[in-house]
């Protein structure tokens, strides 16, 4: 049986790689647009698939399941409320981004403010991905695969060593994807893995309910609803502490956190920059919003099921998901499910690798290369050859940086084993050091013409100081409340600076003419439907519904 599990795992993993290569063969990966932006050729379905898989990985499967195992349905807020941010992305942010023809969020900030703002934000993104996100993806994926395959027991090593070994394997495969295929090949792989993860992910709660009902799916549902029904409540008191999600933050701190993640986070929005036009980009993000509404059913409910099955016997809440999978999934399907999880891990890892490489190469390394290119133009006598050489060198540097970054992430990953706040909480609180000032800079950049370049820098420094002080003096206050206060403070600081020292000339955005900006004609009604569906979901999982 173990051999069969390994064979099915390898067959699915290699099959996805082959199909992705076959679909993208002949693509130009040597130009910077071809490598970093998929040649601006992505459609709505592919964008939705790659965004969803970049977002959805084992840090959600483990983290959100662990949170719901400890608490209730409250963690569904991280999934369900994302559709609001994605709707705003479709109608407010995307038209501005695509009009500028940018490759990175810092590109937009440079256009609106100045190059130093771009460089600062690029460095913040890069450090955030290196120190928190990339290692967390590797750690969470390694934790699941170690549980499924028993690597530590088979090799007779510690969990720390097993996580290091598995992270290394994931990292090697990730390097192969991102260095040879860039964004386009990973987007195709994400779409295939996304279908597998959706099917496999929904199987776990179904099989879990059957186990909960001693072989009867309906009895399992009855137990879920009637025994400890408060676990199905997603509306928590205003004074709730983490990992609970207090209800007021749904309209403040969590909303701002989601806006940063879905509308300004390079790893996510880079997929939309690869769209062939605005309509396809809007389709992609609105479809993603629908998929996020499905998320609670295979990310949060499994934690409630695990609580019913195991009580408080698990030593670590982050073990709830892998324990449930091992107990309820038929062994012949274990290899396929592990391969789907491996694909989800790769997707998030590859997406962040590609985005970090894009930020470094285009925002930091490229200015250095521009000076070199100018010298080549002056001495070669052949403008086209010189420019091609510069483009090729940018891609080569991106590949080298990707390799080094992957190795560094592998080295950091095992140490997250000692993170005190739980996996998902650790990741979100780390983002809090820089997320809302970046969001504030983009929002002000879109809606104000007079705020000068110094304003986002002042807001960023004040935010880091205030957020750090909150950790020292307000440790008992939920960090989302802190973000809910700091975001308007950032906005007010920037507006005040704009009032006392406005730009000499009003900012006017130019149309780069890169893609067609005609909106998707069905965007508004479908977006409205998704918001209504989210409200209904909250009504169901509330004291007025199943959480009574």
Short mmCIF file of C-alpha atoms in Angstrom, two decimals:
data_model
loop_
_atom_site.label_atom_id
_atom_site.label_comp_id
_atom_site.label_asym_id
_atom_site.label_seq_id
_atom_site.Cartn_x
_atom_site.Cartn_y
_atom_site.Cartn_z
CA UNK A 1 0.00 0.00 0.00
CA UNK A 2 2.88 2.40 0.81
CA UNK A 3 4.35 1.75 -2.63
CA UNK A 4 0.98 2.47 -4.26
CA UNK A 5 0.71 5.77 -2.33
CA UNK A 6 4.17 6.81 -3.52
CA UNK A 7 3.43 5.81 -7.14
CA UNK A 8 0.14 7.74 -7.27
CA UNK A 9 1.80 10.75 -5.64
CA UNK A 10 4.60 10.82 -8.19
CA UNK A 11 2.28 10.09 -11.13
CA UNK A 12 -0.03 13.02 -10.36
CA UNK A 13 2.82 15.41 -9.57
CA UNK A 14 4.74 14.57 -12.75
CA UNK A 15 1.52 14.60 -14.78
CA UNK A 16 0.77 18.17 -13.73
CA UNK A 17 4.32 19.20 -14.60
CA UNK A 18 4.09 17.58 -18.05
CA UNK A 19 0.71 19.12 -18.89
CA UNK A 20 1.90 22.56 -17.76
CA UNK A 21 5.03 22.26 -19.88
CA UNK A 22 3.04 21.02 -22.88
CA UNK A 23 0.53 23.88 -22.70
CA UNK A 24 3.27 26.51 -22.47
CA UNK A 25 5.81 25.04 -24.87
CA UNK A 26 6.94 27.56 -27.44
CA UNK A 27 6.23 30.50 -25.11
CA UNK A 28 8.83 33.22 -24.88
CA UNK A 29 10.35 33.06 -21.39
CA UNK A 30 13.45 35.08 -22.25
CA UNK A 31 11.77 38.52 -22.22
CA UNK A 32 10.85 40.19 -18.93
CA UNK A 33 7.13 40.35 -19.83
CA UNK A 34 7.18 36.72 -20.95
CA UNK A 35 8.94 35.52 -17.79
CA UNK A 36 7.47 37.78 -15.09
CA UNK A 37 3.99 38.51 -16.57
CA UNK A 38 3.20 35.44 -18.73
CA UNK A 39 3.38 37.65 -21.83
CA UNK A 40 0.16 39.38 -20.68
CA UNK A 41 -1.84 36.46 -22.06
CA UNK A 42 -3.76 35.06 -19.06
CA UNK A 43 -7.55 34.56 -19.17
CA UNK A 44 -10.08 34.89 -16.35
CA UNK A 45 -10.22 31.19 -15.48
CA UNK A 46 -6.43 30.86 -15.38
CA UNK A 47 -6.12 34.04 -13.29
CA UNK A 48 -8.70 32.77 -10.80
CA UNK A 49 -6.96 29.40 -10.60
CA UNK A 50 -3.49 30.80 -10.02
CA UNK A 51 -4.66 33.47 -7.54
CA UNK A 52 -6.63 30.89 -5.58
CA UNK A 53 -3.75 28.41 -5.45
CA UNK A 54 -1.19 31.10 -4.60
CA UNK A 55 -3.43 32.09 -1.70
CA UNK A 56 -4.68 28.64 -0.70
CA UNK A 57 -2.02 26.35 0.62
CA UNK A 58 -1.26 24.35 3.70
CA UNK A 59 -0.84 27.45 5.87
CA UNK A 60 -4.61 27.91 5.45
CA UNK A 61 -5.46 24.21 5.61
CA UNK A 62 -3.47 23.82 8.81
CA UNK A 63 -3.86 27.31 10.27
CA UNK A 64 -7.59 27.88 9.80
CA UNK A 65 -8.49 24.29 10.70
CA UNK A 66 -6.36 24.64 13.83
CA UNK A 67 -8.05 27.92 14.75
CA UNK A 68 -11.56 26.52 14.32
CA UNK A 69 -10.56 23.40 16.29
CA UNK A 70 -9.62 25.72 19.18
CA UNK A 71 -12.52 28.16 18.79
CA UNK A 72 -15.54 28.10 16.46
CA UNK A 73 -16.53 29.12 12.93
CA UNK A 74 -15.10 32.62 13.46
CA UNK A 75 -11.96 31.95 11.37
CA UNK A 76 -14.17 31.71 8.28
CA UNK A 77 -13.91 35.50 8.28
CA UNK A 78 -10.45 35.21 6.70
CA UNK A 79 -12.05 33.42 3.73
CA UNK A 80 -15.62 34.68 3.31
CA UNK A 81 -14.97 38.41 3.74
CA UNK A 82 -12.25 38.28 1.09
CA UNK A 83 -14.92 38.57 -1.60
CA UNK A 84 -15.54 42.20 -0.56
CA UNK A 85 -11.88 43.07 -1.11
CA UNK A 86 -11.87 41.20 -4.43
CA UNK A 87 -14.91 43.14 -5.63
CA UNK A 88 -13.12 46.39 -4.78
CA UNK A 89 -10.03 45.08 -6.56
CA UNK A 90 -12.11 44.50 -9.70
CA UNK A 91 -13.68 47.95 -9.82
CA UNK A 92 -11.29 50.35 -8.05
CA UNK A 93 -7.74 49.05 -8.16
CA UNK A 94 -7.49 46.96 -11.36
CA UNK A 95 -8.48 49.71 -13.83
CA UNK A 96 -5.79 51.98 -12.35
CA UNK A 97 -3.11 49.29 -12.34
CA UNK A 98 -3.72 48.08 -15.88
CA UNK A 99 -3.98 51.62 -17.18
CA UNK A 100 -0.41 52.21 -16.00
CA UNK A 101 0.83 48.96 -17.54
CA UNK A 102 2.86 48.19 -14.42
CA UNK A 103 4.64 44.96 -13.47
CA UNK A 104 4.79 45.55 -9.71
CA UNK A 105 2.85 47.50 -7.06
CA UNK A 106 5.98 49.58 -6.33
CA UNK A 107 5.91 50.59 -10.03
CA UNK A 108 2.57 52.28 -9.36
CA UNK A 109 3.96 53.99 -6.26
CA UNK A 110 6.93 55.27 -8.26
CA UNK A 111 4.60 56.68 -10.91
CA UNK A 112 2.43 58.35 -8.25
CA UNK A 113 5.15 59.43 -5.78
CA UNK A 114 8.85 58.84 -6.56
CA UNK A 115 11.54 56.21 -6.98
CA UNK A 116 12.57 56.17 -3.30
CA UNK A 117 9.00 55.21 -2.30
CA UNK A 118 9.13 52.41 -4.82
CA UNK A 119 12.46 51.15 -3.49
CA UNK A 120 11.33 51.24 0.17
CA UNK A 121 8.09 49.34 -0.52
CA UNK A 122 9.91 46.80 -2.71
CA UNK A 123 12.35 46.10 0.12
CA UNK A 124 9.48 45.72 2.61
CA UNK A 125 7.74 43.22 0.35
CA UNK A 126 10.96 41.29 -0.24
CA UNK A 127 11.83 41.13 3.47
CA UNK A 128 8.27 40.12 4.33
CA UNK A 129 8.30 37.27 1.83
CA UNK A 130 11.78 36.11 2.87
CA UNK A 131 11.33 36.23 6.64
CA UNK A 132 7.69 35.19 7.01
CA UNK A 133 5.66 34.07 4.02
CA UNK A 134 8.00 31.78 2.08
CA UNK A 135 9.33 29.93 5.15
CA UNK A 136 5.78 29.59 6.51
CA UNK A 137 4.57 28.00 3.29
CA UNK A 138 7.45 25.52 3.39
CA UNK A 139 6.93 24.79 7.09
CA UNK A 140 3.18 24.21 6.86
CA UNK A 141 3.57 22.02 3.78
CA UNK A 142 6.35 20.02 5.39
CA UNK A 143 4.27 19.55 8.53
CA UNK A 144 1.40 18.01 6.56
CA UNK A 145 3.60 15.82 4.35
CA UNK A 146 5.55 14.64 7.39
CA UNK A 147 2.29 13.57 9.02
CA UNK A 148 0.98 11.87 5.86
CA UNK A 149 4.18 10.00 4.98
CA UNK A 150 5.73 9.67 8.45
CA UNK A 151 9.11 10.96 7.23
CA UNK A 152 10.50 11.59 10.71
CA UNK A 153 9.62 8.07 11.89
CA UNK A 154 10.85 6.37 8.73
CA UNK A 155 14.19 8.19 8.78
CA UNK A 156 14.50 8.20 12.55
CA UNK A 157 15.04 11.96 12.72
CA UNK A 158 13.50 14.81 14.71
CA UNK A 159 10.52 16.83 13.43
CA UNK A 160 12.92 19.75 12.89
CA UNK A 161 15.14 17.64 10.62
CA UNK A 162 12.16 16.15 8.78
CA UNK A 163 10.78 19.63 8.06
CA UNK A 164 14.20 20.71 6.77
CA UNK A 165 14.40 17.66 4.46
CA UNK A 166 10.87 18.06 3.08
CA UNK A 167 11.31 21.84 2.69
CA UNK A 168 14.42 21.13 0.66
CA UNK A 169 12.51 18.80 -1.67
CA UNK A 170 9.71 21.34 -2.14
CA UNK A 171 12.24 24.09 -2.72
CA UNK A 172 14.10 22.17 -5.42
CA UNK A 173 10.91 21.51 -7.38
CA UNK A 174 9.85 25.13 -6.91
CA UNK A 175 13.17 26.34 -8.30
CA UNK A 176 12.70 24.17 -11.39
CA UNK A 177 9.21 25.58 -12.04
CA UNK A 178 10.01 29.23 -11.51
CA UNK A 179 13.45 29.40 -13.10
CA UNK A 180 12.49 27.63 -16.32
CA UNK A 181 8.85 28.64 -16.78
CA UNK A 182 8.22 31.88 -14.91
CA UNK A 183 4.65 32.98 -14.22
CA UNK A 184 2.96 31.30 -17.18
CA UNK A 185 3.89 27.68 -16.46
CA UNK A 186 3.07 28.07 -12.77
CA UNK A 187 -0.32 29.58 -13.66
CA UNK A 188 -1.23 26.49 -15.73
CA UNK A 189 -0.01 24.16 -12.97
CA UNK A 190 -2.05 26.14 -10.44
CA UNK A 191 -5.24 25.75 -12.47
CA UNK A 192 -4.85 21.97 -12.68
CA UNK A 193 -3.93 21.63 -9.01
CA UNK A 194 -6.79 23.97 -8.11
CA UNK A 195 -9.36 21.57 -9.50
CA UNK A 196 -7.72 18.71 -7.61
CA UNK A 197 -7.56 20.67 -4.37
CA UNK A 198 -11.20 21.72 -4.63
CA UNK A 199 -12.31 18.11 -5.11
CA UNK A 200 -9.89 16.67 -2.55
CA UNK A 201 -10.47 19.46 -0.04
CA UNK A 202 -14.25 18.96 -0.07
CA UNK A 203 -13.79 15.21 0.36
CA UNK A 204 -12.23 15.66 3.82
CA UNK A 205 -15.26 17.26 5.57
CA UNK A 206 -17.62 14.81 3.81
CA UNK A 207 -15.59 11.81 4.97
CA UNK A 208 -15.17 13.47 8.37
CA UNK A 209 -18.93 13.79 8.78
CA UNK A 210 -19.34 10.12 7.84
CA UNK A 211 -16.80 9.21 10.53
CA UNK A 212 -18.54 11.50 13.01
CA UNK A 213 -21.85 9.75 12.25
CA UNK A 214 -20.32 6.25 12.63
CA UNK A 215 -20.75 5.59 8.93
CA UNK A 216 -23.78 7.83 8.30
CA UNK A 217 -23.30 11.19 6.63
CA UNK A 218 -26.68 12.50 7.87
CA UNK A 219 -25.98 11.38 11.44
CA UNK A 220 -22.67 13.20 11.21
CA UNK A 221 -24.42 16.42 10.17
CA UNK A 222 -26.93 15.95 13.01
CA UNK A 223 -24.09 15.58 15.53
CA UNK A 224 -22.31 18.64 14.09
CA UNK A 225 -25.46 20.76 14.44
CA UNK A 226 -26.86 19.52 17.76
CA UNK A 227 -23.75 18.79 19.86
CA UNK A 228 -21.94 21.96 20.95
CA UNK A 229 -23.82 24.11 18.40
CA UNK A 230 -21.92 27.17 19.64
CA UNK A 231 -18.96 25.84 17.64
CA UNK A 232 -20.91 26.76 14.48
CA UNK A 233 -21.13 30.41 15.48
CA UNK A 234 -18.96 32.82 13.46
CA UNK A 235 -19.99 35.98 15.32
CA UNK A 236 -17.68 36.46 18.30
CA UNK A 237 -17.95 39.10 21.07
CA UNK A 238 -16.23 42.43 20.58
CA UNK A 239 -13.76 41.73 23.40
CA UNK A 240 -12.62 38.36 22.01
CA UNK A 241 -8.90 37.59 22.04
CA UNK A 242 -6.88 35.97 19.26
CA UNK A 243 -7.29 33.41 17.74
CA UNK A 244 -10.99 34.38 18.01
CA UNK A 245 -12.11 37.00 15.48
CA UNK A 246 -14.19 39.77 17.16
CA UNK A 247 -17.19 40.82 15.09
CA UNK A 248 -16.34 44.59 14.86
CA UNK A 249 -13.05 43.88 13.05
CA UNK A 250 -15.02 42.46 10.11
CA UNK A 251 -15.73 46.08 9.13
CA UNK A 252 -12.40 47.61 10.18
CA UNK A 253 -9.07 45.81 10.75
CA UNK A 254 -9.92 42.65 8.85
CA UNK A 255 -11.31 44.65 5.93
CA UNK A 256 -8.08 46.68 5.74
CA UNK A 257 -6.01 43.51 6.07
CA UNK A 258 -7.95 41.91 3.21
CA UNK A 259 -7.65 45.02 1.04
CA UNK A 260 -3.89 44.91 1.47
CA UNK A 261 -3.68 41.22 0.69
CA UNK A 262 -6.00 41.08 -2.32
CA UNK A 263 -5.42 44.54 -3.80
CA UNK A 264 -1.80 45.48 -3.10
CA UNK A 265 0.08 42.26 -2.26
CA UNK A 266 2.51 41.62 -5.12
CA UNK A 267 2.22 37.81 -4.95
CA UNK A 268 -1.52 38.08 -5.66
CA UNK A 269 -1.93 41.08 -7.94
CA UNK A 270 0.94 40.08 -10.23
CA UNK A 271 -1.39 37.42 -11.66
CA UNK A 272 -3.82 40.11 -12.80
CA UNK A 273 -0.98 42.11 -14.38
CA UNK A 274 -0.54 39.12 -16.70
CA UNK A 275 -4.14 39.43 -17.97
CA UNK A 276 -4.74 39.98 -21.68
CA UNK A 277 -7.24 42.77 -20.88
CA UNK A 278 -9.24 44.38 -18.07
CA UNK A 279 -12.32 42.20 -18.68
CA UNK A 280 -10.36 38.97 -18.17
CA UNK A 281 -8.65 40.39 -15.08
CA UNK A 282 -12.04 41.33 -13.59
CA UNK A 283 -13.41 37.87 -14.36
CA UNK A 284 -10.43 36.33 -12.60
CA UNK A 285 -10.73 38.27 -9.34
CA UNK A 286 -14.55 38.04 -9.15
CA UNK A 287 -14.41 34.26 -9.77
CA UNK A 288 -11.80 34.08 -7.00
CA UNK A 289 -14.29 35.82 -4.70
CA UNK A 290 -16.79 33.03 -5.35
CA UNK A 291 -14.17 30.39 -4.63
CA UNK A 292 -13.36 32.08 -1.32
CA UNK A 293 -16.99 31.59 -0.27
CA UNK A 294 -16.48 27.83 -0.67
CA UNK A 295 -13.34 27.98 1.47
CA UNK A 296 -15.02 27.75 4.92
CA UNK A 297 -16.48 24.36 4.02
CA UNK A 298 -13.10 22.70 3.55
CA UNK A 299 -10.85 24.99 5.63
CA UNK A 300 -12.88 25.74 8.76
CA UNK A 301 -15.54 23.05 9.18
CA UNK A 302 -12.87 20.28 9.29
CA UNK A 303 -11.60 21.91 12.50
CA UNK A 304 -15.08 21.67 14.05
CA UNK A 305 -15.31 18.04 12.96
CA UNK A 306 -11.86 17.37 14.45
CA UNK A 307 -13.03 18.84 17.76
CA UNK A 308 -16.02 16.50 17.83
CA UNK A 309 -13.82 13.51 17.02
CA UNK A 310 -10.81 14.23 19.24
CA UNK A 311 -11.96 16.72 21.86
CA UNK A 312 -8.97 18.49 23.40
CA UNK A 313 -6.62 15.53 23.04
CA UNK A 314 -4.39 16.98 20.31
CA UNK A 315 -1.16 18.44 21.70
CA UNK A 316 -1.00 21.09 18.97
CA UNK A 317 -4.01 22.59 17.19
CA UNK A 318 -2.00 22.71 13.96
CA UNK A 319 -2.15 18.89 13.94
CA UNK A 320 -5.96 18.87 13.61
CA UNK A 321 -6.01 18.82 9.81
CA UNK A 322 -3.31 16.20 9.09
CA UNK A 323 -4.72 13.97 11.87
CA UNK A 324 -8.20 14.17 10.37
CA UNK A 325 -6.90 13.43 6.88
CA UNK A 326 -5.01 10.34 8.05
CA UNK A 327 -8.02 9.03 9.94
CA UNK A 328 -10.80 9.53 7.37
CA UNK A 329 -9.16 9.40 3.93
CA UNK A 330 -9.04 5.91 2.36
CA UNK A 331 -5.42 4.83 2.02
CA UNK A 332 -5.63 4.28 -1.79
CA UNK A 333 -6.47 8.00 -2.16
CA UNK A 334 -3.73 9.20 0.16
CA UNK A 335 -1.12 9.48 -2.60
CA UNK A 336 -3.40 11.53 -4.85
CA UNK A 337 -4.44 13.83 -2.02
CA UNK A 338 -0.82 14.28 -0.95
CA UNK A 339 0.05 15.18 -4.57
CA UNK A 340 -2.73 17.79 -4.64
CA UNK A 341 -1.47 19.24 -1.37
CA UNK A 342 2.05 19.23 -2.77
CA UNK A 343 0.74 21.17 -5.77
CA UNK A 344 -0.92 23.72 -3.48
CA UNK A 345 2.29 24.13 -1.51
CA UNK A 346 4.26 24.56 -4.74
CA UNK A 347 1.75 27.09 -6.04
CA UNK A 348 2.03 29.37 -3.02
CA UNK A 349 5.79 28.92 -2.88
CA UNK A 350 6.26 29.47 -6.62
CA UNK A 351 3.93 32.47 -6.65
CA UNK A 352 5.82 34.18 -3.85
CA UNK A 353 9.18 33.22 -5.36
CA UNK A 354 8.21 34.67 -8.73
CA UNK A 355 6.82 37.85 -7.17
CA UNK A 356 9.85 38.38 -4.93
CA UNK A 357 12.14 37.81 -7.90
CA UNK A 358 10.08 40.29 -9.93
CA UNK A 359 10.32 42.92 -7.20
CA UNK A 360 14.07 42.52 -6.82
CA UNK A 361 14.88 42.27 -10.52
CA UNK A 362 12.63 44.99 -11.92
CA UNK A 363 12.50 47.41 -8.99
CA UNK A 364 16.01 47.17 -7.57
CA UNK A 365 18.35 45.47 -10.05
CA UNK A 366 16.88 46.98 -13.24
CA UNK A 367 17.89 50.59 -12.45
CA UNK A 368 21.47 49.36 -12.18
CA UNK A 369 21.08 47.57 -15.50
CA UNK A 370 19.64 50.66 -17.16
CA UNK A 371 22.90 52.51 -16.67
CA UNK A 372 24.76 49.57 -18.15
CA UNK A 373 22.32 49.42 -21.07
CA UNK A 374 22.85 53.11 -21.80
CA UNK A 375 26.58 52.50 -22.08
CA UNK A 376 25.93 49.58 -24.44
CA UNK A 377 23.65 51.75 -26.58
CA UNK A 378 26.37 54.35 -26.82
CA UNK A 379 29.13 51.94 -27.81
CA UNK A 380 27.50 49.03 -29.69
CA UNK A 381 25.94 50.98 -32.53
CA UNK A 382 23.04 48.49 -32.50
CA UNK A 383 20.16 49.59 -30.29
CA UNK A 384 18.14 46.38 -30.70
CA UNK A 385 21.01 44.07 -29.74
CA UNK A 386 21.83 46.16 -26.68
CA UNK A 387 18.22 46.20 -25.45
CA UNK A 388 17.81 42.45 -26.04
CA UNK A 389 20.95 41.85 -24.04
CA UNK A 390 19.58 43.92 -21.15
CA UNK A 391 16.25 42.05 -21.21
CA UNK A 392 17.99 38.68 -21.23
CA UNK A 393 20.25 39.69 -18.37
CA UNK A 394 17.25 40.77 -16.27
CA UNK A 395 15.65 37.34 -16.70
CA UNK A 396 18.92 35.60 -15.84
CA UNK A 397 19.28 37.68 -12.69
CA UNK A 398 15.68 36.84 -11.77
CA UNK A 399 16.47 33.14 -12.05
CA UNK A 400 19.62 33.44 -9.93
CA UNK A 401 17.79 35.44 -7.27
CA UNK A 402 14.99 32.86 -7.23
CA UNK A 403 17.47 30.07 -6.52
CA UNK A 404 19.19 31.93 -3.70
CA UNK A 405 15.88 32.98 -2.18
CA UNK A 406 14.57 29.41 -2.19
CA UNK A 407 17.69 28.15 -0.41
CA UNK A 408 17.38 30.85 2.27
CA UNK A 409 13.66 30.05 2.80
CA UNK A 410 14.47 26.36 3.23
CA UNK A 411 16.99 27.23 5.95
CA UNK A 412 14.48 29.41 7.86
CA UNK A 413 11.41 27.15 7.55
CA UNK A 414 12.11 24.63 10.37
CA UNK A 415 12.45 27.40 12.98
CA UNK A 416 8.74 28.29 12.60
CA UNK A 417 8.17 25.09 14.58
CA UNK A 418 8.81 27.29 17.62
CA UNK A 419 6.41 30.12 16.68
CA UNK A 420 4.30 30.72 19.83
CA UNK A 421 1.08 32.15 18.38
CA UNK A 422 0.05 29.38 16.04
CA UNK A 423 0.85 29.23 12.35
CA UNK A 424 -1.84 31.44 10.84
CA UNK A 425 -1.74 34.00 13.65
CA UNK A 426 2.04 34.26 13.35
CA UNK A 427 1.83 34.99 9.64
CA UNK A 428 -0.93 37.60 9.90
CA UNK A 429 0.66 39.48 12.79
CA UNK A 430 3.97 39.67 10.93
CA UNK A 431 2.20 41.23 7.94
CA UNK A 432 0.86 43.88 10.33
CA UNK A 433 4.23 45.63 10.47
CA UNK A 434 3.95 46.92 6.91
CA UNK A 435 0.60 46.06 5.33
CA UNK A 436 -1.70 49.00 6.08
CA UNK A 437 0.81 51.80 5.29
CA UNK A 438 1.36 50.24 1.86
CA UNK A 439 -2.40 50.02 1.38
CA UNK A 440 -2.78 53.63 2.54
CA UNK A 441 -0.13 54.79 0.06
CA UNK A 442 -1.94 53.06 -2.83
CA UNK A 443 -5.40 54.31 -1.79
CA UNK A 444 -4.19 57.90 -1.42
CA UNK A 445 -2.32 57.50 -4.69
CA UNK A 446 -5.54 56.57 -6.45
CA UNK A 447 -7.89 59.14 -4.90
CA UNK A 448 -5.63 62.15 -4.26
CA UNK A 449 -3.76 64.26 -6.78
CA UNK A 450 -1.96 66.58 -4.33
CA UNK A 451 -0.35 64.36 -1.64
CA UNK A 452 3.45 64.57 -2.08
CA UNK A 453 6.10 61.84 -2.11
CA UNK A 454 7.22 62.47 1.48
CA UNK A 455 3.78 61.57 2.87
CA UNK A 456 3.90 57.74 2.49
CA UNK A 457 7.38 57.68 4.03
CA UNK A 458 6.23 59.56 7.12
CA UNK A 459 3.15 57.33 7.40
CA UNK A 460 5.27 54.19 7.09
CA UNK A 461 7.74 55.18 9.81
CA UNK A 462 4.97 56.25 12.20
CA UNK A 463 3.07 53.01 11.55
CA UNK A 464 6.03 50.74 12.32
CA UNK A 465 6.68 52.66 15.56
CA UNK A 466 3.03 52.60 16.67
CA UNK A 467 2.50 48.95 15.72
CA UNK A 468 5.66 47.95 17.60
CA UNK A 469 4.53 49.92 20.66
CA UNK A 470 1.15 48.18 20.52
CA UNK A 471 2.91 44.83 20.85
CA UNK A 472 4.65 46.07 24.00
CA UNK A 473 1.88 48.02 25.73
CA UNK A 474 -1.33 46.67 24.16
CA UNK A 475 -0.53 42.99 23.85
CA UNK A 476 -3.99 42.14 25.21
CA UNK A 477 -5.72 44.00 22.35
CA UNK A 478 -6.51 42.00 19.19
CA UNK A 479 -4.05 43.00 16.47
CA UNK A 480 -6.90 43.55 13.99
CA UNK A 481 -8.26 46.30 16.26
CA UNK A 482 -4.81 47.86 16.16
CA UNK A 483 -4.78 47.72 12.34
CA UNK A 484 -8.32 49.13 12.31
CA UNK A 485 -7.03 52.23 14.13
CA UNK A 486 -3.67 52.54 12.39
CA UNK A 487 -5.03 52.50 8.82
CA UNK A 488 -7.11 55.70 9.24
CA UNK A 489 -4.17 57.23 11.13
CA UNK A 490 -1.96 56.52 8.11
CA UNK A 491 -4.56 58.06 5.80
CA UNK A 492 -4.92 61.16 8.00
CA UNK A 493 -1.14 61.62 8.23
CA UNK A 494 -0.79 61.52 4.45
CA UNK A 495 -3.72 63.88 3.89
CA UNK A 496 -2.34 66.32 6.49
CA UNK A 497 1.07 66.31 4.83
CA UNK A 498 -0.69 66.90 1.50
CA UNK A 499 -2.51 69.86 2.99
CA UNK A 500 0.51 71.61 4.46
CA UNK A 501 2.92 70.69 1.66
CA UNK A 502 1.03 69.66 -1.52
CA UNK A 503 2.65 68.59 -4.78
CA UNK A 504 3.74 71.39 -7.04
CA UNK A 505 1.71 69.86 -9.88
CA UNK A 506 -1.40 67.69 -9.58
CA UNK A 507 -0.77 64.04 -10.43
CA UNK A 508 -2.38 62.93 -13.71
CA UNK A 509 -2.22 59.23 -14.57
CA UNK A 510 -1.18 58.43 -18.13
CA UNK A 511 -2.60 55.52 -20.12
CA UNK A 512 0.27 53.23 -21.09
CA UNK A 513 -1.94 51.54 -23.69
CA UNK A 514 -0.67 48.07 -22.74
CA UNK A 515 -4.05 46.28 -22.62
CA UNK A 516 -7.67 46.95 -23.56
CA UNK A 517 -9.44 48.63 -20.60
CA UNK A 518 -13.03 47.75 -21.57
CA UNK A 519 -14.72 46.37 -18.40
CA UNK A 520 -16.44 42.97 -18.22
CA UNK A 521 -20.14 43.59 -18.90
CA UNK A 522 -21.35 41.10 -16.25
CA UNK A 523 -18.98 42.27 -13.53
CA UNK A 524 -21.44 44.35 -11.48
CA UNK A 525 -24.36 41.88 -11.17
CA UNK A 526 -22.07 38.93 -10.42
CA UNK A 527 -20.13 40.95 -7.85
CA UNK A 528 -23.39 41.96 -6.15
CA UNK A 529 -24.50 38.34 -6.05
CA UNK A 530 -21.26 37.31 -4.32
CA UNK A 531 -21.72 39.97 -1.61
CA UNK A 532 -25.29 38.75 -0.98
CA UNK A 533 -24.05 35.15 -0.77
CA UNK A 534 -21.48 36.19 1.85
CA UNK A 535 -24.17 37.88 3.96
CA UNK A 536 -26.35 34.75 3.80
CA UNK A 537 -23.41 32.59 4.88
CA UNK A 538 -22.88 34.76 7.95
CA UNK A 539 -26.58 34.54 8.77
CA UNK A 540 -26.39 30.73 8.64
CA UNK A 541 -23.33 30.57 10.91
CA UNK A 542 -24.63 32.95 13.57
CA UNK A 543 -26.81 32.78 16.72
CA UNK A 544 -29.77 33.38 14.39
CA UNK A 545 -28.85 30.25 12.42
CA UNK A 546 -26.87 27.11 13.20
CA UNK A 547 -24.75 28.75 15.91
CA UNK A 548 -27.65 29.19 18.34
#
